[in-house]
């Protein structure tokens, strides 16, 4: 596997940004060229694009499943187009896939393009995946649901500012959650490009277990399970031990099988 740390200019963000990419290597120069399925893997709150490959064995798992892993940086954005900040939703949903497919041999096929994340990243993955179902065929959320965790982002700093205000304004977070739910309902009714959705959470998660269970109840209520929805709980908390232990559950759910690159 190759670990590539790449810096490039984002027109959407209006600045240079960074992304880590894990890419399978061909066995030799004479091997036939091929493209790889890609998982866009989103970090949690207060972390960065490097955290997944520093805190887990994601490179080893990517090699095991023969997949590319794209890990972008979204700062403290909640993967939203911030009211006072960068347009990170548009950047990851619309701009980043085209940039990555231009740089690397990624499949680009909907059925081989996935989005997943932990905590804030899981929330972002559901939001982005439901908004771009023609791009992402499978969505994974580890320790989160489709609604944001207000307990932390609503806290004000010594300037009287909160992440909730900077990102969504006073009422924008409620509107964002409603919009995500409406997109899910519209997709279920249309029966076109409906993404598959996988959510798992630790049974002792002190932060987002209620959010995950709210998402469980919401997606389980759709008649006929149009999202091929799977929800699981396992022993564990809101931490990297849990996420490292269950990211492969999502890769298998997405249809990837271990095998030679």
PDB file of C-alpha atoms in Angstrom:
ATOM      1  CA  UNK A   1       0.000   0.000   0.000  1.00  0.00           C
ATOM      2  CA  UNK A   2       1.045   3.583  -0.578  1.00  0.00           C
ATOM      3  CA  UNK A   3       0.353   6.336   1.946  1.00  0.00           C
ATOM      4  CA  UNK A   4       0.194   9.654   0.122  1.00  0.00           C
ATOM      5  CA  UNK A   5      -0.052  13.016   1.857  1.00  0.00           C
ATOM      6  CA  UNK A   6      -1.222  15.515  -0.680  1.00  0.00           C
ATOM      7  CA  UNK A   7      -1.747  19.261  -0.605  1.00  0.00           C
ATOM      8  CA  UNK A   8      -3.796  21.011  -3.286  1.00  0.00           C
ATOM      9  CA  UNK A   9      -5.884  24.099  -3.883  1.00  0.00           C
ATOM     10  CA  UNK A  10      -9.643  23.917  -3.354  1.00  0.00           C
ATOM     11  CA  UNK A  11     -11.707  26.356  -5.371  1.00  0.00           C
ATOM     12  CA  UNK A  12     -14.667  25.763  -3.035  1.00  0.00           C
ATOM     13  CA  UNK A  13     -12.699  26.522   0.129  1.00  0.00           C
ATOM     14  CA  UNK A  14     -10.652  29.221  -1.552  1.00  0.00           C
ATOM     15  CA  UNK A  15      -7.443  27.918  -0.003  1.00  0.00           C
ATOM     16  CA  UNK A  16      -4.905  25.097  -0.004  1.00  0.00           C
ATOM     17  CA  UNK A  17      -5.980  22.043   1.951  1.00  0.00           C
ATOM     18  CA  UNK A  18      -4.650  18.576   2.770  1.00  0.00           C
ATOM     19  CA  UNK A  19      -5.789  15.018   2.305  1.00  0.00           C
ATOM     20  CA  UNK A  20      -4.275  11.638   3.164  1.00  0.00           C
ATOM     21  CA  UNK A  21      -4.769   8.806   0.682  1.00  0.00           C
ATOM     22  CA  UNK A  22      -4.119   5.095   1.102  1.00  0.00           C
ATOM     23  CA  UNK A  23      -3.752   3.487  -2.308  1.00  0.00           C
ATOM     24  CA  UNK A  24      -3.165  -0.156  -3.285  1.00  0.00           C
ATOM     25  CA  UNK A  25       0.051  -0.811  -5.190  1.00  0.00           C
ATOM     26  CA  UNK A  26       0.256  -2.963  -8.268  1.00  0.00           C
ATOM     27  CA  UNK A  27       2.702  -5.863  -7.849  1.00  0.00           C
ATOM     28  CA  UNK A  28       5.093  -4.634 -10.545  1.00  0.00           C
ATOM     29  CA  UNK A  29       5.447  -2.217 -13.442  1.00  0.00           C
ATOM     30  CA  UNK A  30       4.205  -4.801 -15.921  1.00  0.00           C
ATOM     31  CA  UNK A  31       0.971  -5.546 -14.066  1.00  0.00           C
ATOM     32  CA  UNK A  32      -2.184  -4.521 -15.951  1.00  0.00           C
ATOM     33  CA  UNK A  33      -3.612  -1.205 -14.815  1.00  0.00           C
ATOM     34  CA  UNK A  34      -6.839  -1.187 -12.844  1.00  0.00           C
ATOM     35  CA  UNK A  35      -9.022   1.075 -10.768  1.00  0.00           C
ATOM     36  CA  UNK A  36      -9.918   0.657  -7.106  1.00  0.00           C
ATOM     37  CA  UNK A  37     -13.041   1.048  -5.011  1.00  0.00           C
ATOM     38  CA  UNK A  38     -12.771   4.129  -2.804  1.00  0.00           C
ATOM     39  CA  UNK A  39     -13.917   4.885   0.722  1.00  0.00           C
ATOM     40  CA  UNK A  40     -14.056   8.532   1.766  1.00  0.00           C
ATOM     41  CA  UNK A  41     -13.301   8.286   5.479  1.00  0.00           C
ATOM     42  CA  UNK A  42     -14.218  11.270   7.658  1.00  0.00           C
ATOM     43  CA  UNK A  43     -12.635  12.244  10.964  1.00  0.00           C
ATOM     44  CA  UNK A  44     -14.351  13.140  14.209  1.00  0.00           C
ATOM     45  CA  UNK A  45     -14.576  16.441  16.059  1.00  0.00           C
ATOM     46  CA  UNK A  46     -11.261  18.067  17.131  1.00  0.00           C
ATOM     47  CA  UNK A  47      -9.273  15.656  14.910  1.00  0.00           C
ATOM     48  CA  UNK A  48      -7.817  15.920  11.387  1.00  0.00           C
ATOM     49  CA  UNK A  49      -7.225  14.085   8.105  1.00  0.00           C
ATOM     50  CA  UNK A  50      -4.276  12.196   9.616  1.00  0.00           C
ATOM     51  CA  UNK A  51      -6.094  10.773  12.630  1.00  0.00           C
ATOM     52  CA  UNK A  52      -7.549   7.609  11.110  1.00  0.00           C
ATOM     53  CA  UNK A  53      -4.153   6.359   9.965  1.00  0.00           C
ATOM     54  CA  UNK A  54      -2.483   7.404  13.243  1.00  0.00           C
ATOM     55  CA  UNK A  55      -5.066   5.890  15.590  1.00  0.00           C
ATOM     56  CA  UNK A  56      -6.178   2.751  13.715  1.00  0.00           C
ATOM     57  CA  UNK A  57      -4.884   0.027  11.407  1.00  0.00           C
ATOM     58  CA  UNK A  58      -6.799   1.447   8.440  1.00  0.00           C
ATOM     59  CA  UNK A  59      -3.847   0.978   6.084  1.00  0.00           C
ATOM     60  CA  UNK A  60      -3.698  -2.713   6.928  1.00  0.00           C
ATOM     61  CA  UNK A  61      -7.461  -3.031   6.478  1.00  0.00           C
ATOM     62  CA  UNK A  62      -7.353  -1.201   3.135  1.00  0.00           C
ATOM     63  CA  UNK A  63      -4.699  -3.633   1.953  1.00  0.00           C
ATOM     64  CA  UNK A  64      -6.785  -6.572   3.176  1.00  0.00           C
ATOM     65  CA  UNK A  65      -9.817  -5.420   1.178  1.00  0.00           C
ATOM     66  CA  UNK A  66      -7.982  -3.912  -1.812  1.00  0.00           C
ATOM     67  CA  UNK A  67      -9.557  -0.482  -1.431  1.00  0.00           C
ATOM     68  CA  UNK A  68      -8.373   3.103  -1.645  1.00  0.00           C
ATOM     69  CA  UNK A  69      -9.108   5.286   1.376  1.00  0.00           C
ATOM     70  CA  UNK A  70      -9.506   9.059   1.039  1.00  0.00           C
ATOM     71  CA  UNK A  71      -9.177  11.007   4.298  1.00  0.00           C
ATOM     72  CA  UNK A  72      -9.921  14.742   3.922  1.00  0.00           C
ATOM     73  CA  UNK A  73      -9.566  17.484   6.521  1.00  0.00           C
ATOM     74  CA  UNK A  74     -12.772  19.239   7.577  1.00  0.00           C
ATOM     75  CA  UNK A  75     -11.590  21.028  10.735  1.00  0.00           C
ATOM     76  CA  UNK A  76     -14.477  21.728  13.175  1.00  0.00           C
ATOM     77  CA  UNK A  77     -17.056  22.174  10.430  1.00  0.00           C
ATOM     78  CA  UNK A  78     -19.574  19.388  11.194  1.00  0.00           C
ATOM     79  CA  UNK A  79     -19.180  18.757   7.440  1.00  0.00           C
ATOM     80  CA  UNK A  80     -21.412  21.740   6.732  1.00  0.00           C
ATOM     81  CA  UNK A  81     -21.190  24.854   4.622  1.00  0.00           C
ATOM     82  CA  UNK A  82     -20.410  26.979   7.647  1.00  0.00           C
ATOM     83  CA  UNK A  83     -22.195  30.267   8.208  1.00  0.00           C
ATOM     84  CA  UNK A  84     -18.899  31.728   9.421  1.00  0.00           C
ATOM     85  CA  UNK A  85     -16.268  29.511   7.852  1.00  0.00           C
ATOM     86  CA  UNK A  86     -15.480  27.186   4.980  1.00  0.00           C
ATOM     87  CA  UNK A  87     -17.911  25.407   2.678  1.00  0.00           C
ATOM     88  CA  UNK A  88     -16.849  21.935   3.764  1.00  0.00           C
ATOM     89  CA  UNK A  89     -20.070  20.173   2.749  1.00  0.00           C
ATOM     90  CA  UNK A  90     -19.768  21.365  -0.855  1.00  0.00           C
ATOM     91  CA  UNK A  91     -16.030  20.683  -0.849  1.00  0.00           C
ATOM     92  CA  UNK A  92     -16.365  17.020   0.156  1.00  0.00           C
ATOM     93  CA  UNK A  93     -19.687  16.268  -1.541  1.00  0.00           C
ATOM     94  CA  UNK A  94     -18.953  17.885  -4.903  1.00  0.00           C
ATOM     95  CA  UNK A  95     -15.351  18.979  -5.406  1.00  0.00           C
ATOM     96  CA  UNK A  96     -13.151  16.418  -3.666  1.00  0.00           C
ATOM     97  CA  UNK A  97     -14.275  13.256  -5.534  1.00  0.00           C
ATOM     98  CA  UNK A  98     -13.446  14.815  -8.896  1.00  0.00           C
ATOM     99  CA  UNK A  99     -10.043  15.963  -7.662  1.00  0.00           C
ATOM    100  CA  UNK A 100      -9.206  12.540  -6.237  1.00  0.00           C
ATOM    101  CA  UNK A 101     -10.377  10.683  -9.350  1.00  0.00           C
ATOM    102  CA  UNK A 102      -8.173  12.986 -11.404  1.00  0.00           C
ATOM    103  CA  UNK A 103      -5.121  12.244  -9.264  1.00  0.00           C
ATOM    104  CA  UNK A 104      -5.555   8.518  -8.580  1.00  0.00           C
ATOM    105  CA  UNK A 105      -6.900   5.354 -10.279  1.00  0.00           C
ATOM    106  CA  UNK A 106     -10.231   5.253  -8.472  1.00  0.00           C
ATOM    107  CA  UNK A 107     -13.228   3.437  -9.898  1.00  0.00           C
ATOM    108  CA  UNK A 108     -15.640   6.348  -9.664  1.00  0.00           C
ATOM    109  CA  UNK A 109     -18.549   3.913 -10.031  1.00  0.00           C
ATOM    110  CA  UNK A 110     -21.354   4.554  -7.595  1.00  0.00           C
ATOM    111  CA  UNK A 111     -21.368   0.946  -6.403  1.00  0.00           C
ATOM    112  CA  UNK A 112     -17.641   1.210  -5.636  1.00  0.00           C
ATOM    113  CA  UNK A 113     -17.659   4.620  -3.934  1.00  0.00           C
ATOM    114  CA  UNK A 114     -18.432   4.742  -0.215  1.00  0.00           C
ATOM    115  CA  UNK A 115     -18.465   7.364   2.530  1.00  0.00           C
ATOM    116  CA  UNK A 116     -17.998   6.612   6.209  1.00  0.00           C
ATOM    117  CA  UNK A 117     -16.857   8.320   9.385  1.00  0.00           C
ATOM    118  CA  UNK A 118     -16.703   8.258  13.161  1.00  0.00           C
ATOM    119  CA  UNK A 119     -18.701  10.521  15.480  1.00  0.00           C
ATOM    120  CA  UNK A 120     -18.872  13.930  13.708  1.00  0.00           C
ATOM    121  CA  UNK A 121     -17.586  12.107  10.642  1.00  0.00           C
ATOM    122  CA  UNK A 122     -20.421   9.584  10.797  1.00  0.00           C
ATOM    123  CA  UNK A 123     -22.911  12.424  10.983  1.00  0.00           C
ATOM    124  CA  UNK A 124     -21.203  14.028   7.990  1.00  0.00           C
ATOM    125  CA  UNK A 125     -21.169  10.768   6.044  1.00  0.00           C
ATOM    126  CA  UNK A 126     -24.936  10.302   6.404  1.00  0.00           C
ATOM    127  CA  UNK A 127     -25.634  13.917   5.516  1.00  0.00           C
ATOM    128  CA  UNK A 128     -23.356  13.923   2.461  1.00  0.00           C
ATOM    129  CA  UNK A 129     -24.311  10.432   1.305  1.00  0.00           C
ATOM    130  CA  UNK A 130     -28.043  11.162   1.393  1.00  0.00           C
ATOM    131  CA  UNK A 131     -27.461  14.446  -0.458  1.00  0.00           C
ATOM    132  CA  UNK A 132     -25.364  12.825  -3.216  1.00  0.00           C
ATOM    133  CA  UNK A 133     -26.882   9.360  -3.674  1.00  0.00           C
ATOM    134  CA  UNK A 134     -25.840   9.323  -7.330  1.00  0.00           C
ATOM    135  CA  UNK A 135     -22.196   9.388  -6.176  1.00  0.00           C
ATOM    136  CA  UNK A 136     -22.073   7.336  -2.980  1.00  0.00           C
ATOM    137  CA  UNK A 137     -23.606   3.898  -3.088  1.00  0.00           C
ATOM    138  CA  UNK A 138     -22.970   3.048   0.544  1.00  0.00           C
ATOM    139  CA  UNK A 139     -22.896   5.095   3.770  1.00  0.00           C
ATOM    140  CA  UNK A 140     -21.332   4.133   7.082  1.00  0.00           C
ATOM    141  CA  UNK A 141     -21.604   5.810  10.475  1.00  0.00           C
ATOM    142  CA  UNK A 142     -19.610   4.691  13.486  1.00  0.00           C
ATOM    143  CA  UNK A 143     -21.032   6.089  16.731  1.00  0.00           C
ATOM    144  CA  UNK A 144     -23.369   8.690  15.286  1.00  0.00           C
ATOM    145  CA  UNK A 145     -26.703   9.259  13.632  1.00  0.00           C
ATOM    146  CA  UNK A 146     -28.082  11.755  11.143  1.00  0.00           C
ATOM    147  CA  UNK A 147     -28.470  14.482  13.786  1.00  0.00           C
ATOM    148  CA  UNK A 148     -25.610  16.451  15.323  1.00  0.00           C
ATOM    149  CA  UNK A 149     -24.497  16.295  18.944  1.00  0.00           C
ATOM    150  CA  UNK A 150     -25.421  19.628  20.436  1.00  0.00           C
ATOM    151  CA  UNK A 151     -23.887  19.103  23.853  1.00  0.00           C
ATOM    152  CA  UNK A 152     -20.352  19.991  22.771  1.00  0.00           C
ATOM    153  CA  UNK A 153     -20.813  22.294  19.810  1.00  0.00           C
ATOM    154  CA  UNK A 154     -23.266  24.494  21.711  1.00  0.00           C
ATOM    155  CA  UNK A 155     -20.701  25.336  24.399  1.00  0.00           C
ATOM    156  CA  UNK A 156     -19.486  28.927  24.249  1.00  0.00           C
ATOM    157  CA  UNK A 157     -15.841  29.931  24.501  1.00  0.00           C
ATOM    158  CA  UNK A 158     -14.444  32.962  26.335  1.00  0.00           C
ATOM    159  CA  UNK A 159     -15.560  35.166  23.438  1.00  0.00           C
ATOM    160  CA  UNK A 160     -19.155  34.027  23.772  1.00  0.00           C
ATOM    161  CA  UNK A 161     -18.995  32.032  20.541  1.00  0.00           C
ATOM    162  CA  UNK A 162     -19.985  28.413  19.976  1.00  0.00           C
ATOM    163  CA  UNK A 163     -19.282  26.010  17.123  1.00  0.00           C
ATOM    164  CA  UNK A 164     -23.024  25.662  16.684  1.00  0.00           C
ATOM    165  CA  UNK A 165     -23.377  29.390  16.074  1.00  0.00           C
ATOM    166  CA  UNK A 166     -20.299  29.648  13.843  1.00  0.00           C
ATOM    167  CA  UNK A 167     -21.389  26.673  11.754  1.00  0.00           C
ATOM    168  CA  UNK A 168     -25.172  26.843  11.628  1.00  0.00           C
ATOM    169  CA  UNK A 169     -26.270  30.122  13.187  1.00  0.00           C
ATOM    170  CA  UNK A 170     -28.913  30.226  15.884  1.00  0.00           C
ATOM    171  CA  UNK A 171     -31.482  27.921  14.237  1.00  0.00           C
ATOM    172  CA  UNK A 172     -29.632  26.383  11.299  1.00  0.00           C
ATOM    173  CA  UNK A 173     -28.784  23.098  13.013  1.00  0.00           C
ATOM    174  CA  UNK A 174     -32.452  22.224  13.501  1.00  0.00           C
ATOM    175  CA  UNK A 175     -33.100  23.068   9.859  1.00  0.00           C
ATOM    176  CA  UNK A 176     -30.153  20.906   8.761  1.00  0.00           C
ATOM    177  CA  UNK A 177     -31.428  17.869  10.667  1.00  0.00           C
ATOM    178  CA  UNK A 178     -34.914  18.291   9.211  1.00  0.00           C
ATOM    179  CA  UNK A 179     -33.473  18.626   5.701  1.00  0.00           C
ATOM    180  CA  UNK A 180     -31.456  15.415   6.073  1.00  0.00           C
ATOM    181  CA  UNK A 181     -34.550  13.501   7.199  1.00  0.00           C
ATOM    182  CA  UNK A 182     -36.567  14.917   4.296  1.00  0.00           C
ATOM    183  CA  UNK A 183     -33.893  13.812   1.833  1.00  0.00           C
ATOM    184  CA  UNK A 184     -34.070  10.290   3.236  1.00  0.00           C
ATOM    185  CA  UNK A 185     -37.851  10.231   2.860  1.00  0.00           C
ATOM    186  CA  UNK A 186     -37.641  11.528  -0.717  1.00  0.00           C
ATOM    187  CA  UNK A 187     -35.083   8.873  -1.652  1.00  0.00           C
ATOM    188  CA  UNK A 188     -37.176   6.102  -0.133  1.00  0.00           C
ATOM    189  CA  UNK A 189     -40.192   7.258  -2.139  1.00  0.00           C
ATOM    190  CA  UNK A 190     -38.281   7.674  -5.393  1.00  0.00           C
ATOM    191  CA  UNK A 191     -36.625   4.250  -5.193  1.00  0.00           C
ATOM    192  CA  UNK A 192     -33.809   5.601  -7.402  1.00  0.00           C
ATOM    193  CA  UNK A 193     -30.145   5.609  -6.368  1.00  0.00           C
ATOM    194  CA  UNK A 194     -31.049   4.768  -2.793  1.00  0.00           C
ATOM    195  CA  UNK A 195     -27.793   4.396  -0.851  1.00  0.00           C
ATOM    196  CA  UNK A 196     -27.254   1.532   1.551  1.00  0.00           C
ATOM    197  CA  UNK A 197     -26.775   2.624   5.168  1.00  0.00           C
ATOM    198  CA  UNK A 198     -24.839   0.982   7.994  1.00  0.00           C
ATOM    199  CA  UNK A 199     -24.693   2.333  11.561  1.00  0.00           C
ATOM    200  CA  UNK A 200     -22.926   0.834  14.561  1.00  0.00           C
ATOM    201  CA  UNK A 201     -22.438   2.199  18.060  1.00  0.00           C
ATOM    202  CA  UNK A 202     -20.920   1.162  21.368  1.00  0.00           C
ATOM    203  CA  UNK A 203     -23.352   0.003  24.034  1.00  0.00           C
ATOM    204  CA  UNK A 204     -21.523   2.162  26.588  1.00  0.00           C
ATOM    205  CA  UNK A 205     -21.125   5.229  24.365  1.00  0.00           C
ATOM    206  CA  UNK A 206     -21.733   8.196  26.710  1.00  0.00           C
ATOM    207  CA  UNK A 207     -22.019  10.769  23.931  1.00  0.00           C
ATOM    208  CA  UNK A 208     -23.885   9.623  20.822  1.00  0.00           C
ATOM    209  CA  UNK A 209     -25.692   6.389  21.634  1.00  0.00           C
ATOM    210  CA  UNK A 210     -29.009   8.252  21.773  1.00  0.00           C
ATOM    211  CA  UNK A 211     -28.271   9.828  18.358  1.00  0.00           C
ATOM    212  CA  UNK A 212     -27.457   6.436  16.873  1.00  0.00           C
ATOM    213  CA  UNK A 213     -30.612   4.890  18.298  1.00  0.00           C
ATOM    214  CA  UNK A 214     -32.695   7.779  16.989  1.00  0.00           C
ATOM    215  CA  UNK A 215     -31.264   7.029  13.537  1.00  0.00           C
ATOM    216  CA  UNK A 216     -31.982   3.314  14.081  1.00  0.00           C
ATOM    217  CA  UNK A 217     -35.634   4.059  14.766  1.00  0.00           C
ATOM    218  CA  UNK A 218     -35.873   6.506  11.852  1.00  0.00           C
ATOM    219  CA  UNK A 219     -34.378   4.279   9.142  1.00  0.00           C
ATOM    220  CA  UNK A 220     -35.992   1.098  10.467  1.00  0.00           C
ATOM    221  CA  UNK A 221     -39.436   2.665  10.059  1.00  0.00           C
ATOM    222  CA  UNK A 222     -39.245   2.744   6.238  1.00  0.00           C
ATOM    223  CA  UNK A 223     -41.415  -0.005   4.797  1.00  0.00           C
ATOM    224  CA  UNK A 224     -39.459  -2.599   2.854  1.00  0.00           C
ATOM    225  CA  UNK A 225     -36.083  -1.365   4.147  1.00  0.00           C
ATOM    226  CA  UNK A 226     -35.176   0.588   0.953  1.00  0.00           C
ATOM    227  CA  UNK A 227     -31.794   1.588   2.433  1.00  0.00           C
ATOM    228  CA  UNK A 228     -30.805  -2.033   3.156  1.00  0.00           C
ATOM    229  CA  UNK A 229     -30.362  -0.543   6.609  1.00  0.00           C
ATOM    230  CA  UNK A 230     -28.247  -2.372   9.174  1.00  0.00           C
ATOM    231  CA  UNK A 231     -27.823  -1.240  12.763  1.00  0.00           C
ATOM    232  CA  UNK A 232     -25.633  -2.953  15.339  1.00  0.00           C
ATOM    233  CA  UNK A 233     -24.471  -2.302  18.872  1.00  0.00           C
ATOM    234  CA  UNK A 234     -21.398  -3.844  20.429  1.00  0.00           C
ATOM    235  CA  UNK A 235     -19.562  -3.587  23.735  1.00  0.00           C
ATOM    236  CA  UNK A 236     -17.504  -0.410  23.807  1.00  0.00           C
ATOM    237  CA  UNK A 237     -17.529   3.331  24.159  1.00  0.00           C
ATOM    238  CA  UNK A 238     -16.938   6.449  22.099  1.00  0.00           C
ATOM    239  CA  UNK A 239     -13.295   5.887  21.263  1.00  0.00           C
ATOM    240  CA  UNK A 240     -10.734   4.670  18.764  1.00  0.00           C
ATOM    241  CA  UNK A 241     -10.722   1.140  20.156  1.00  0.00           C
ATOM    242  CA  UNK A 242     -14.338   0.815  19.092  1.00  0.00           C
ATOM    243  CA  UNK A 243     -13.854   2.479  15.692  1.00  0.00           C
ATOM    244  CA  UNK A 244     -10.734   0.477  14.895  1.00  0.00           C
ATOM    245  CA  UNK A 245     -12.583  -2.676  15.870  1.00  0.00           C
ATOM    246  CA  UNK A 246     -15.613  -2.085  13.640  1.00  0.00           C
ATOM    247  CA  UNK A 247     -14.534  -0.198  10.504  1.00  0.00           C
ATOM    248  CA  UNK A 248     -14.073  -3.575   8.799  1.00  0.00           C
ATOM    249  CA  UNK A 249     -17.716  -4.373   9.548  1.00  0.00           C
ATOM    250  CA  UNK A 250     -18.603  -1.495   7.254  1.00  0.00           C
ATOM    251  CA  UNK A 251     -16.146  -2.562   4.545  1.00  0.00           C
ATOM    252  CA  UNK A 252     -17.707  -6.017   4.486  1.00  0.00           C
ATOM    253  CA  UNK A 253     -21.210  -4.509   4.485  1.00  0.00           C
ATOM    254  CA  UNK A 254     -20.161  -2.369   1.499  1.00  0.00           C
ATOM    255  CA  UNK A 255     -19.471  -5.576  -0.409  1.00  0.00           C
ATOM    256  CA  UNK A 256     -15.685  -5.663  -0.303  1.00  0.00           C
ATOM    257  CA  UNK A 257     -14.031  -9.038   0.079  1.00  0.00           C
ATOM    258  CA  UNK A 258     -10.464  -9.815   1.115  1.00  0.00           C
ATOM    259  CA  UNK A 259      -8.230 -10.781  -1.741  1.00  0.00           C
ATOM    260  CA  UNK A 260      -5.056 -10.041  -3.671  1.00  0.00           C
ATOM    261  CA  UNK A 261      -4.606  -6.518  -4.981  1.00  0.00           C
TER     262      UNK A 261
END
